[in-house]
Short mmCIF file of C-alpha atoms in Angstrom, two decimals:
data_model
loop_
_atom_site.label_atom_id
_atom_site.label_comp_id
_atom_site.label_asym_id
_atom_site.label_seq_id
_atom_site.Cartn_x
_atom_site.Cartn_y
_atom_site.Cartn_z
CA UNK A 19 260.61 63.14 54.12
CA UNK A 20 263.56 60.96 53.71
CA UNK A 21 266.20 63.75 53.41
CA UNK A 22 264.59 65.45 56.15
CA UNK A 23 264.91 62.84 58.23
CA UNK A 24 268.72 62.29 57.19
CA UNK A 25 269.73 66.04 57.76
CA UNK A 26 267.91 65.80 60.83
CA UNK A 27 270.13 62.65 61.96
CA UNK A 28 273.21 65.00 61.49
CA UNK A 29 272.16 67.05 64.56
CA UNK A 30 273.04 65.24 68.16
CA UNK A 31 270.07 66.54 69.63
CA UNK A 32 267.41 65.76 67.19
CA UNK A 33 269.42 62.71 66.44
CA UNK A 34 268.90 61.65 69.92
CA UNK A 35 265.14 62.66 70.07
CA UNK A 36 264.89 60.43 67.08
CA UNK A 37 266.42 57.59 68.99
CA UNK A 38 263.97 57.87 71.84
CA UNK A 39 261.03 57.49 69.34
CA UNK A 40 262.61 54.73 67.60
CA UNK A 41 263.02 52.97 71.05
CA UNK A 42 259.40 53.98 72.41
CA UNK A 43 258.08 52.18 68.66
CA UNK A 44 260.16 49.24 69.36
CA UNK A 45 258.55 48.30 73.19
CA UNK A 46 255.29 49.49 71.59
CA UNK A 47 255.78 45.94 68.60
CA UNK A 48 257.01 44.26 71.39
CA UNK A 49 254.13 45.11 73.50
CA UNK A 50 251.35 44.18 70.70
CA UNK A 51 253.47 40.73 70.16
CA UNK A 52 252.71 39.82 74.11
CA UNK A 53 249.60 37.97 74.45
CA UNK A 54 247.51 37.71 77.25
CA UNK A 55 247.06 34.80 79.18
CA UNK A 56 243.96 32.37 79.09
CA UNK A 57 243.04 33.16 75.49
CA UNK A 58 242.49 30.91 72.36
CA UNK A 59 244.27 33.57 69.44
CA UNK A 60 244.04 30.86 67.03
CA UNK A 61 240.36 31.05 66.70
CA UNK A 62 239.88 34.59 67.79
CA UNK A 63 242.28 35.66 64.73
CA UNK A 64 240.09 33.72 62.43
CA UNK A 65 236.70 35.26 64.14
CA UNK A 66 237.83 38.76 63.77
CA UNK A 67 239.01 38.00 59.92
CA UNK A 68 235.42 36.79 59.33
CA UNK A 69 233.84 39.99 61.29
CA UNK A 70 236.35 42.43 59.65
CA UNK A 71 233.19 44.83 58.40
CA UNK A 72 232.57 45.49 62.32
CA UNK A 73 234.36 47.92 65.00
CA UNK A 74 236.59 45.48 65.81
CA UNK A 75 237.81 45.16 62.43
CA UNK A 76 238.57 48.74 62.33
CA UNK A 77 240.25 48.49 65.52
CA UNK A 78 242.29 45.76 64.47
CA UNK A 79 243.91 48.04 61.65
CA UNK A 80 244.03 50.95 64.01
CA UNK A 81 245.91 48.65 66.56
CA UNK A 82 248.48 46.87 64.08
CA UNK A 83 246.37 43.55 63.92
CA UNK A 84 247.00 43.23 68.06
CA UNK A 85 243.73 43.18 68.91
CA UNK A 86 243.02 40.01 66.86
CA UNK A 87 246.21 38.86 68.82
CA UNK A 88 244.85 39.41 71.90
CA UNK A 89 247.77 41.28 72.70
CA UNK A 90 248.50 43.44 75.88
CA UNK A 91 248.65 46.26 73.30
CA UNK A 92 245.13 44.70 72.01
CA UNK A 93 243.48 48.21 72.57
CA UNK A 94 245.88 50.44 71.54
CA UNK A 95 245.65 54.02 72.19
CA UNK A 96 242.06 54.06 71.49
CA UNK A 97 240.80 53.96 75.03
CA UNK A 98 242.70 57.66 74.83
CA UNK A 99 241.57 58.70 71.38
CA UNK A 100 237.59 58.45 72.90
CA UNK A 101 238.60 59.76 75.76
CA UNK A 102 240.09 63.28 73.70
CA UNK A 103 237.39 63.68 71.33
CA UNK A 104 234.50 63.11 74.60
CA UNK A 105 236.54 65.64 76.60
CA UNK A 106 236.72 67.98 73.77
CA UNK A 107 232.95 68.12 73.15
CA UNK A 108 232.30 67.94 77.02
CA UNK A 109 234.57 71.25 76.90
CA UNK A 110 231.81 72.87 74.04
CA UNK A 111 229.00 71.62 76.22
CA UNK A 112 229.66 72.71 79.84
CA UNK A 113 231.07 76.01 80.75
CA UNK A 114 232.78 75.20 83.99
CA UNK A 115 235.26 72.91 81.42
CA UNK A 116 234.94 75.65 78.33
CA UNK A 117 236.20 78.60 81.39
CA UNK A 118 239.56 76.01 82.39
CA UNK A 119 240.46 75.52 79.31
CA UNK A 120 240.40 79.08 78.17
CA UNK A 121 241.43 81.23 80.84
CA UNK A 122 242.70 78.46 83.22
CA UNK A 123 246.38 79.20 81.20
CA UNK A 124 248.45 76.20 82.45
CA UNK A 125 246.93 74.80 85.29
CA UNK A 126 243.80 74.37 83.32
CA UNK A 127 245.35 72.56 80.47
CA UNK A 128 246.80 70.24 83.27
CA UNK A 129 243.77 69.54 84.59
CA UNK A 130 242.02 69.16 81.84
CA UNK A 131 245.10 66.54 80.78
CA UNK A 132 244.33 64.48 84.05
CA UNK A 133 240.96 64.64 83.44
CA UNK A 134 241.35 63.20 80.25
CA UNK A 135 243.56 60.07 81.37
CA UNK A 136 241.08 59.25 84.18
CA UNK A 137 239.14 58.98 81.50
CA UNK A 138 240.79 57.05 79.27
CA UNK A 139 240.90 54.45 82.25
CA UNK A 140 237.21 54.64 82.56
CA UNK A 141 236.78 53.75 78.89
CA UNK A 142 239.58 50.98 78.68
CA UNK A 143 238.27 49.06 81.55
CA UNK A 144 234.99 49.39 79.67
CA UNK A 145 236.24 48.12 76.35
CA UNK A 146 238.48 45.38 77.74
CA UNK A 147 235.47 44.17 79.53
CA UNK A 148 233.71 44.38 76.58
CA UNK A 149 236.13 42.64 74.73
CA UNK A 150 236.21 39.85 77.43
CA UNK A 151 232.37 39.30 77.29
CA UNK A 152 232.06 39.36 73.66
CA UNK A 153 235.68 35.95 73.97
CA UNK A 154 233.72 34.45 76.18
CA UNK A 155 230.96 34.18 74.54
CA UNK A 156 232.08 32.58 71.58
CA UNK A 157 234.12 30.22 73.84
CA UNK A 158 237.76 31.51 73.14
CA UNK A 159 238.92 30.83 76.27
CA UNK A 160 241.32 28.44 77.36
CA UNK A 161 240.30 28.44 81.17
CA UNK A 162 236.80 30.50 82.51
CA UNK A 163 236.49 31.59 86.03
CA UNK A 164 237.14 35.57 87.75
CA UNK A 165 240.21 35.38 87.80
CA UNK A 166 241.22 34.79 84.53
CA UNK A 167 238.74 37.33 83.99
CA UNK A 168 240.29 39.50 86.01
CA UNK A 169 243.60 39.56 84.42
CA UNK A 170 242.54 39.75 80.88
CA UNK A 171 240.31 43.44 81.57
CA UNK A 172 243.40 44.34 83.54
CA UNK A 173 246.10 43.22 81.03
CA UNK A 174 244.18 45.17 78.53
CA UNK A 175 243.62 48.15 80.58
CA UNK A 176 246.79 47.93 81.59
CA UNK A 177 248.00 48.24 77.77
CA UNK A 178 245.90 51.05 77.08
CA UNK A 179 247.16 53.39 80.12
CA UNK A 180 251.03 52.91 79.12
CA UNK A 181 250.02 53.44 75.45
CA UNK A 182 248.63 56.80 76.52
CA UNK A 183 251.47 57.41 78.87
CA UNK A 184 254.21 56.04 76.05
CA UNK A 185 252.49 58.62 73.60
CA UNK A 186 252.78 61.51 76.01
CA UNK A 187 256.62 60.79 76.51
CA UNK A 188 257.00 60.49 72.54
CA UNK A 189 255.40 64.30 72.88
CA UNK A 190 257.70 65.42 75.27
CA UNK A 191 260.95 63.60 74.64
CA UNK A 192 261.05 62.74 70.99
CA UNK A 193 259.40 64.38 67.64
CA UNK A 194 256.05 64.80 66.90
CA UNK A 195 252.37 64.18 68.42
CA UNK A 196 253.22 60.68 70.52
CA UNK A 197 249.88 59.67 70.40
CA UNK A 198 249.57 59.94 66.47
CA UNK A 199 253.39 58.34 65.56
CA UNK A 200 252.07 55.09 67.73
CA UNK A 201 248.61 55.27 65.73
CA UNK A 202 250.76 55.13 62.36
CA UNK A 203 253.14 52.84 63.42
CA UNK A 204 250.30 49.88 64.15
CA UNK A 205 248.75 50.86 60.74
CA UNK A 206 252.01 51.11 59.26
CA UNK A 207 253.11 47.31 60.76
CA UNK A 208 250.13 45.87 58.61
CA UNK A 209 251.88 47.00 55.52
CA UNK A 210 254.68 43.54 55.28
CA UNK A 211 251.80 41.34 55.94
CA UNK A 212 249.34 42.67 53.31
CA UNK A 213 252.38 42.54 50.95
CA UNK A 214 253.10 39.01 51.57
CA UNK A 215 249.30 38.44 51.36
CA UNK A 216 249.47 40.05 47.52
CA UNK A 217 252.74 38.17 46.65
CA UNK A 218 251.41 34.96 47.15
CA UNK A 219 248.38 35.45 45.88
CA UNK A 220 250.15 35.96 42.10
CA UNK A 221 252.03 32.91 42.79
CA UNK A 222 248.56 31.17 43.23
CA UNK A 223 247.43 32.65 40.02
CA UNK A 224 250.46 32.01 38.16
CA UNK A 225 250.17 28.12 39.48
CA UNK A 226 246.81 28.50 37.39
CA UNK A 227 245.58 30.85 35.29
CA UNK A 228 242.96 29.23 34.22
CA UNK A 229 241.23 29.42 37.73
CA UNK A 230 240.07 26.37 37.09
CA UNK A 231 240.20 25.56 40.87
CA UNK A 232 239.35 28.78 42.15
CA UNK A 233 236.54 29.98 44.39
CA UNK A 234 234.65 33.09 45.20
CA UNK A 235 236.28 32.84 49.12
CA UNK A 236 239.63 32.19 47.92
CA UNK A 237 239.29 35.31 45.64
CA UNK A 238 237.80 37.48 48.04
CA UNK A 239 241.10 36.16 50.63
CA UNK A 240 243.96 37.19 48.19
CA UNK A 241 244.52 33.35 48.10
CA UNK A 242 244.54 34.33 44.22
CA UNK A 243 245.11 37.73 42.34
CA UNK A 244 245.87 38.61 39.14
CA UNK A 245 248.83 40.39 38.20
CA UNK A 246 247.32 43.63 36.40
CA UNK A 247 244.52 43.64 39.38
CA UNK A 248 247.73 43.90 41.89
CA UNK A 249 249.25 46.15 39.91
CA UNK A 250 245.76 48.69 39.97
CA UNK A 251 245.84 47.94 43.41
CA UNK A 252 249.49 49.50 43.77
CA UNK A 253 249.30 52.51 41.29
CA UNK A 254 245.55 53.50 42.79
CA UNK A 255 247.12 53.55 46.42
CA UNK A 256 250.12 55.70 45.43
CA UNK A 257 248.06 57.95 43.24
CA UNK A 258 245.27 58.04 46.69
CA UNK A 259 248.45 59.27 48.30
CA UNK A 260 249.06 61.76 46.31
CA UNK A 261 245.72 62.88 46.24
CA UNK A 262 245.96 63.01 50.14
CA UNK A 263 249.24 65.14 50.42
CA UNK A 264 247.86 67.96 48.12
CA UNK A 265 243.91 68.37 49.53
CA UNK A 266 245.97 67.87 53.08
CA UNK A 267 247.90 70.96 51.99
CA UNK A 268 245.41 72.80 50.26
CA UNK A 269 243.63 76.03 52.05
CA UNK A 270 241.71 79.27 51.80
CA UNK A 271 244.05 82.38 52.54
CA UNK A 272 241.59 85.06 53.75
CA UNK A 273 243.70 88.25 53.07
CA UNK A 274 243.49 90.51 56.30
CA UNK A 275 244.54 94.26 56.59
CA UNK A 276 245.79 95.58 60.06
CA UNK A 277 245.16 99.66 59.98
CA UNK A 278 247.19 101.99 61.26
CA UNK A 279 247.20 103.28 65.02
CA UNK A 280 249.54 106.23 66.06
CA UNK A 281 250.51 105.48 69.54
CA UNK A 282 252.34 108.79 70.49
CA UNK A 283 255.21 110.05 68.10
CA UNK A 284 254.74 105.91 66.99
CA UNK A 285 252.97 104.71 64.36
CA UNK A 286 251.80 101.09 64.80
CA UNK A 287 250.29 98.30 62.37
CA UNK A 288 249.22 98.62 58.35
CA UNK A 289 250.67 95.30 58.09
CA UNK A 290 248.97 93.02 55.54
CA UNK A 291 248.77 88.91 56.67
CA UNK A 292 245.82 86.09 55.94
CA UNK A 293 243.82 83.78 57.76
CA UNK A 294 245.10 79.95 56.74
CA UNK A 295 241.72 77.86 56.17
CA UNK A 296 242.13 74.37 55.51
CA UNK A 297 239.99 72.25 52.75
CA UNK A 298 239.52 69.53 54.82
CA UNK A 299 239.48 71.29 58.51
CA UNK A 300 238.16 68.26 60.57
CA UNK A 301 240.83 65.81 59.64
CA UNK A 302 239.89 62.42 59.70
CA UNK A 303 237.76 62.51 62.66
CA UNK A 304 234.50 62.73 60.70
CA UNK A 305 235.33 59.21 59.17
CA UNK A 306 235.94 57.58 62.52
CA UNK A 307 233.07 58.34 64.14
CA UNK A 308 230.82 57.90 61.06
CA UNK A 309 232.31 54.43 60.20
CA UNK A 310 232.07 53.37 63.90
CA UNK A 311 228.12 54.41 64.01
CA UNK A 312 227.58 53.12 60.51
CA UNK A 313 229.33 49.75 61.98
CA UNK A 314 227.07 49.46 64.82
CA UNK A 315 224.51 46.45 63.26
CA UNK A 316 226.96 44.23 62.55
CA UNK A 317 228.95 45.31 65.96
CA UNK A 318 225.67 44.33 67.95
CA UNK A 319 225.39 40.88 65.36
CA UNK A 320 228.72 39.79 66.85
CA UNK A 321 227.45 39.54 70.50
CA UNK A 322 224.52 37.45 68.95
CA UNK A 323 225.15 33.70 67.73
CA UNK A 324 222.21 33.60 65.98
CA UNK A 325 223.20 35.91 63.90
CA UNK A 326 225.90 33.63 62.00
CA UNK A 327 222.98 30.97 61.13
CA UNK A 328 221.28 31.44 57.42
CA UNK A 329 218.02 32.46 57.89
CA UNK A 330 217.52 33.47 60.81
CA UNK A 331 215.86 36.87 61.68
CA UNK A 332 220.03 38.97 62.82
CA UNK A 333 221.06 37.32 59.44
CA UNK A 334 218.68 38.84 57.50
CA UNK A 335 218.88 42.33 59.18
CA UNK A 336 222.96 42.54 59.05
CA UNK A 337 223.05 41.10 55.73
CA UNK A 338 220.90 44.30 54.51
CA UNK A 339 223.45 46.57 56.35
CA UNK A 340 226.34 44.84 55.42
CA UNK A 341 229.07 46.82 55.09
CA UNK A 342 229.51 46.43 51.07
CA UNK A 343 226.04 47.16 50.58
CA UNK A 344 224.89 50.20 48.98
CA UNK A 345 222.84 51.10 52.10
CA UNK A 346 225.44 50.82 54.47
CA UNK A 347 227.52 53.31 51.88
CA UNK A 348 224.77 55.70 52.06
CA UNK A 349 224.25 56.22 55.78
CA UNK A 350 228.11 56.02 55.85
CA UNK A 351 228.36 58.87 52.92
CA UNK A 352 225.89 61.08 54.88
CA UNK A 353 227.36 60.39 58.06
CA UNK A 354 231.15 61.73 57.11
CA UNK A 355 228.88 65.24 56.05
CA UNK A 356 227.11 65.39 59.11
CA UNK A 357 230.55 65.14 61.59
CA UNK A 358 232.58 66.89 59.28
CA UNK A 359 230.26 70.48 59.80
CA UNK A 360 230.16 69.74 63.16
CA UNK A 361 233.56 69.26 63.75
CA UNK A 362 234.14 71.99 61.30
CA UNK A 363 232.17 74.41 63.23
CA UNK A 364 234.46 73.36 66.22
CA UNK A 365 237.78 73.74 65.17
CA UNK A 366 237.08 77.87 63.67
CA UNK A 367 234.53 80.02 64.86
CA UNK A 368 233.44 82.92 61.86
CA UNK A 369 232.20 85.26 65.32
CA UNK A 370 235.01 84.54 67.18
CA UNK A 371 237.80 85.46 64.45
CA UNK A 372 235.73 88.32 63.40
CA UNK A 373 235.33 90.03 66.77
CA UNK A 374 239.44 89.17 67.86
CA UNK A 375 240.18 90.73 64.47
CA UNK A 376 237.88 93.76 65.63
CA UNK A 377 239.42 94.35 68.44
CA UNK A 378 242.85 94.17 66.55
CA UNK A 379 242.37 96.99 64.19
CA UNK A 380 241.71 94.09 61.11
CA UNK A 381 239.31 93.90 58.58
CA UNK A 382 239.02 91.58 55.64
CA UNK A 383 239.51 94.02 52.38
CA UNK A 384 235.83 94.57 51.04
CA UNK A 385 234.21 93.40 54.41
CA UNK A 386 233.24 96.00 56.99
CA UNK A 387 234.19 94.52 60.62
CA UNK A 388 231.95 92.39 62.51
CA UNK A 389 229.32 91.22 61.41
CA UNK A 390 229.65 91.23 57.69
CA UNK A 391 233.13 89.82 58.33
CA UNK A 392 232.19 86.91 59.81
CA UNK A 393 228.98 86.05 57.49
CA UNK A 394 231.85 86.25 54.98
CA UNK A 395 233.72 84.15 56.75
CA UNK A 396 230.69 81.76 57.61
CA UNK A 397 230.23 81.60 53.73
CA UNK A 398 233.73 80.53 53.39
CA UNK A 399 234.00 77.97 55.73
CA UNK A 400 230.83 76.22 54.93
CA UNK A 401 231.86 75.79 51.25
CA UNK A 402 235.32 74.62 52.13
CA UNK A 403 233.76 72.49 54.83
CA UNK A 404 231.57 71.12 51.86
CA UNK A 405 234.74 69.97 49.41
CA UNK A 406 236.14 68.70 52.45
CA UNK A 407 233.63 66.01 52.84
CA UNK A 408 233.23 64.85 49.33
CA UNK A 409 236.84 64.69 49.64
CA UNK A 410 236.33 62.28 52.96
CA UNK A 411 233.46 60.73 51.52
CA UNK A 412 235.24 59.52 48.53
CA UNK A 413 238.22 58.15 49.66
CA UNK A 414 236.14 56.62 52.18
CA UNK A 415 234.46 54.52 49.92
CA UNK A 416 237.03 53.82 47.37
CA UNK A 417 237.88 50.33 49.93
CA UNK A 418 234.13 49.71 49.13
CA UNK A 419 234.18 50.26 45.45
CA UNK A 420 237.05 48.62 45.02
CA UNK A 421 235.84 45.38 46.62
CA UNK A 422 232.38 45.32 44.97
CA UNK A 423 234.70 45.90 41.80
CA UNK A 424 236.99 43.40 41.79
CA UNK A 425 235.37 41.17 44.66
CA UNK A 426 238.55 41.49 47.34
CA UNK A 427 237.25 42.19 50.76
CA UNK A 428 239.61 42.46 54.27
CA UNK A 429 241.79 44.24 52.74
CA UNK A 430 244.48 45.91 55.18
CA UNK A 431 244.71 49.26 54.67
CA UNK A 432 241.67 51.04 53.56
CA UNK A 433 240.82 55.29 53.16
CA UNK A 434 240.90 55.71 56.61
CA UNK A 435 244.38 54.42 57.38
CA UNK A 436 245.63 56.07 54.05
CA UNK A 437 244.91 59.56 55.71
CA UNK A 438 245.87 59.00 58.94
CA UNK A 439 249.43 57.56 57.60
CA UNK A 440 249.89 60.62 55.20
CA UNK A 441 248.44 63.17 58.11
CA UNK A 442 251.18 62.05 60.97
CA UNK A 443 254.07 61.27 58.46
CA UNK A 444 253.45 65.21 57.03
CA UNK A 445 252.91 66.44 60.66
CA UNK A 446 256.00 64.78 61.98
CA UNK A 447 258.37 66.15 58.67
CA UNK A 448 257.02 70.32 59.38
CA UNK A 449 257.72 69.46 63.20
CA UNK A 450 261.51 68.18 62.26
CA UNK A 451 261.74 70.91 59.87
CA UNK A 452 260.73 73.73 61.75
CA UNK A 453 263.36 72.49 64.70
CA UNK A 454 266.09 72.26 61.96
CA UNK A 455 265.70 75.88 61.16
CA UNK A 456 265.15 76.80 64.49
CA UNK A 457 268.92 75.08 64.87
CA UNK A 458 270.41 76.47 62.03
CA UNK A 459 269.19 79.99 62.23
CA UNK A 460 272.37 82.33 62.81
CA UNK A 461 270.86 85.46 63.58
CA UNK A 462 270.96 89.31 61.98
CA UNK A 463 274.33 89.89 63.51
CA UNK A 464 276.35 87.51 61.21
#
């Protein structure tokens, strides 16, 4: 990725795109170092900490730690992630959408684009308000009233619209998906901070080995860590990385076999090619939605005070579905399965490919066309669609293992983040690549 990067610097043009993202990234940090007005970050920062097994904590990695900030930023370009994935299935689900996007050419995708940012304005108002109830509640405020009320949902929904509109002009302007280089960089900006975190917990330990003055909390708050437990740490994330890039770039080549058509005194086709089918086809969608169900007791316990006192009746019940627990891995195992068929059965259609290959003149060699072809390829992408999500379900829970293992919980970058980092920085690198060859392609003539 690194050389890439430096022969792409050599080009003016892509040097320049380059520039323009680097710029974008840069008001994006400054943007999630802003905070907004009439807000107490000191204790929200040490709230969200405590309540890191919730949706908030997993928006706070998603966002680069600006939510706990309270940040203009503090939403990120989440309000516009929902608002994708809702207008995506809304597309499935009503045929009026389904018909624009399909045969609407490029009007339709506009208007399905515009639909999708009012969209995302509907849902950021609705989670900065959220957001606002849930500081007031617990008294984070440095002044109550509308007003201030006002400007906090606003400051927030404010941040959320430029995100999306920042992203888009990443798309257009720069390299690479906008939207998914800003996601990166605010998981990528926890990265120093964790690192720091790590450092001086060996320091601690070196101070005293013999733990002697140690506690379970300070533990489970890298205030401590021993050297060969860092150093597991930082082999098992490079070798999860690893792990990433090759199932990322693994797939099913369907061979396909185009037959021949004589078109007049031309004869046409008998070309051989192959259907690409990804291992892991749904990406890391499945995951997000299943952890942000899974997370919805404790997400409700935060609105509830109760629920921090011992004993009473919202202790007991998020304590069972706390998010360490072997119940909460369960439902969160089964959930990844369920989203990653249906997202799965989304992205390719068996019926669909079958019947456009029909049409084509295409069969799959030992497959007659149409129906056969696509129970074959029905077959195919329900057992790839299976590895997939043992793949998703196991890195999902390798944060969980590892802190029931060795007792470390909050820690920074977890599965999730791991594939989202590894899916945009190998997405960006093809994109750079394929505009470098575009660039240096001569041409038959010379």
């Amino acid at each position: 990725m690194i050389k890439t990067i430096r022969n792409a610097w050599k080009l003016p043009e892509l040097r320049n795109k380059l520039l323009f993202v680097l710029f974008a990234l840069l008001i994006f940090r400054l943007g999630s170092a802003v905070p907004v007005p009439y807000i107490n970050t000191d204790y929200l920062q040490q709230y969200i900490s405590a309540n890191s097994g919730t949706i908030f904590g997993l928006l706070n990695t998603m966002s680069g730690s600006a939510l706990s900030r309270a940040t203009v930023f503090a939403l990120s370009i989440q309000p516009y992630i929902n608002a994708s994935i809702i207008i995506q299935l809304l597309t499935i689900a009503i045929p009026a959408l389904e018909r624009l996007a399909k045969d609407g050419g490029e009007e339709g995708k506009k208007k399905i684009q515009s639909i999708t940012r009012y969209t995302t304005l509907a849902i950021g108002l609705l989670q900065g308000f959220g957001y606002y109830t849930l500081i007031r509640s617990y008294g984070l405020l440095s002044k109550t009233g509308v007003w201030p009320g006002i400007v906090i949902v606003v400051s927030f929904t404010a941040g959320a619209v430029f995100l999306m509109w920042l992203g888009e002009q990443i798309t257009e302007f720069g390299v690479g998906n906008g939207i998914s280089i800003i996601l990166f960089t605010g998981i990528v900006s926890r990265l120093p901070a964790m690192i720091q975190t790590i450092y001086t917990g060996i320091r601690n330990w070196a101070a005293n080995p013999d733990q002697t003055n140690w506690t379970a909390d300070e533990i489970a708050a890298f205030h401590t860590m021993n050297p060969g437990i860092a150093a597991l740490l930082v082999v098992g994330m490079l070798l999860l990385v690893v792990f990433i890039v090759f199932i990322s770039n693994s797939e099913r080549k369907i061979p396909v076999q185009y037959a021949k058509r004589v078109v007049g005194r031309k004869m046409y086709g008998g070309q051989s090619t192959h259907i690409p089918i990804k291992v892991n086809l749904s990406g890391v969608l499945p995951i997000i939605f299943a952890q942000s169900i899974a997370m919805i007791p404790a997400t409700i316990g935060m609105f509830v005070p109760s629920s921090q006192t011992e004993g009473s009746a919202w202790h007991t019940f998020l304590t069972v579905f706390n998010s360490t627990g072997l119940l909460y891995a369960i439902i969160y195992f089964l959930l990844i399965f369920l989203f990653s068929y249906f997202y799965a059965t989304i992205q390719f259609n068996p019926i669909e490919v079958a019947n456009n290959l029909k049409k084509n003149g295409g069969f799959v060699p030992g497959f007659r066309p149409g129906r056969p072809t696509a129970e074959f390829l029905g077959k195919v992408l329900s057992r790839l669609t299976f590895f997939g999500a043992i793949y998703l379900g196991i890195v999902a829970l390798l944060p969980i293992i590892t802190e029931n293992i060795t007792g470390i919980v909050n820690m920074s970058i977890g599965g999730t983040s791991v594939i989202i980092v590894v899916g945009v920085a190998l997405e960006t690198t093809k994109m750079i690549e394929a505009q470098m060859l575009m660039r240096h392609y001569k041409g038959f003539l010379e």
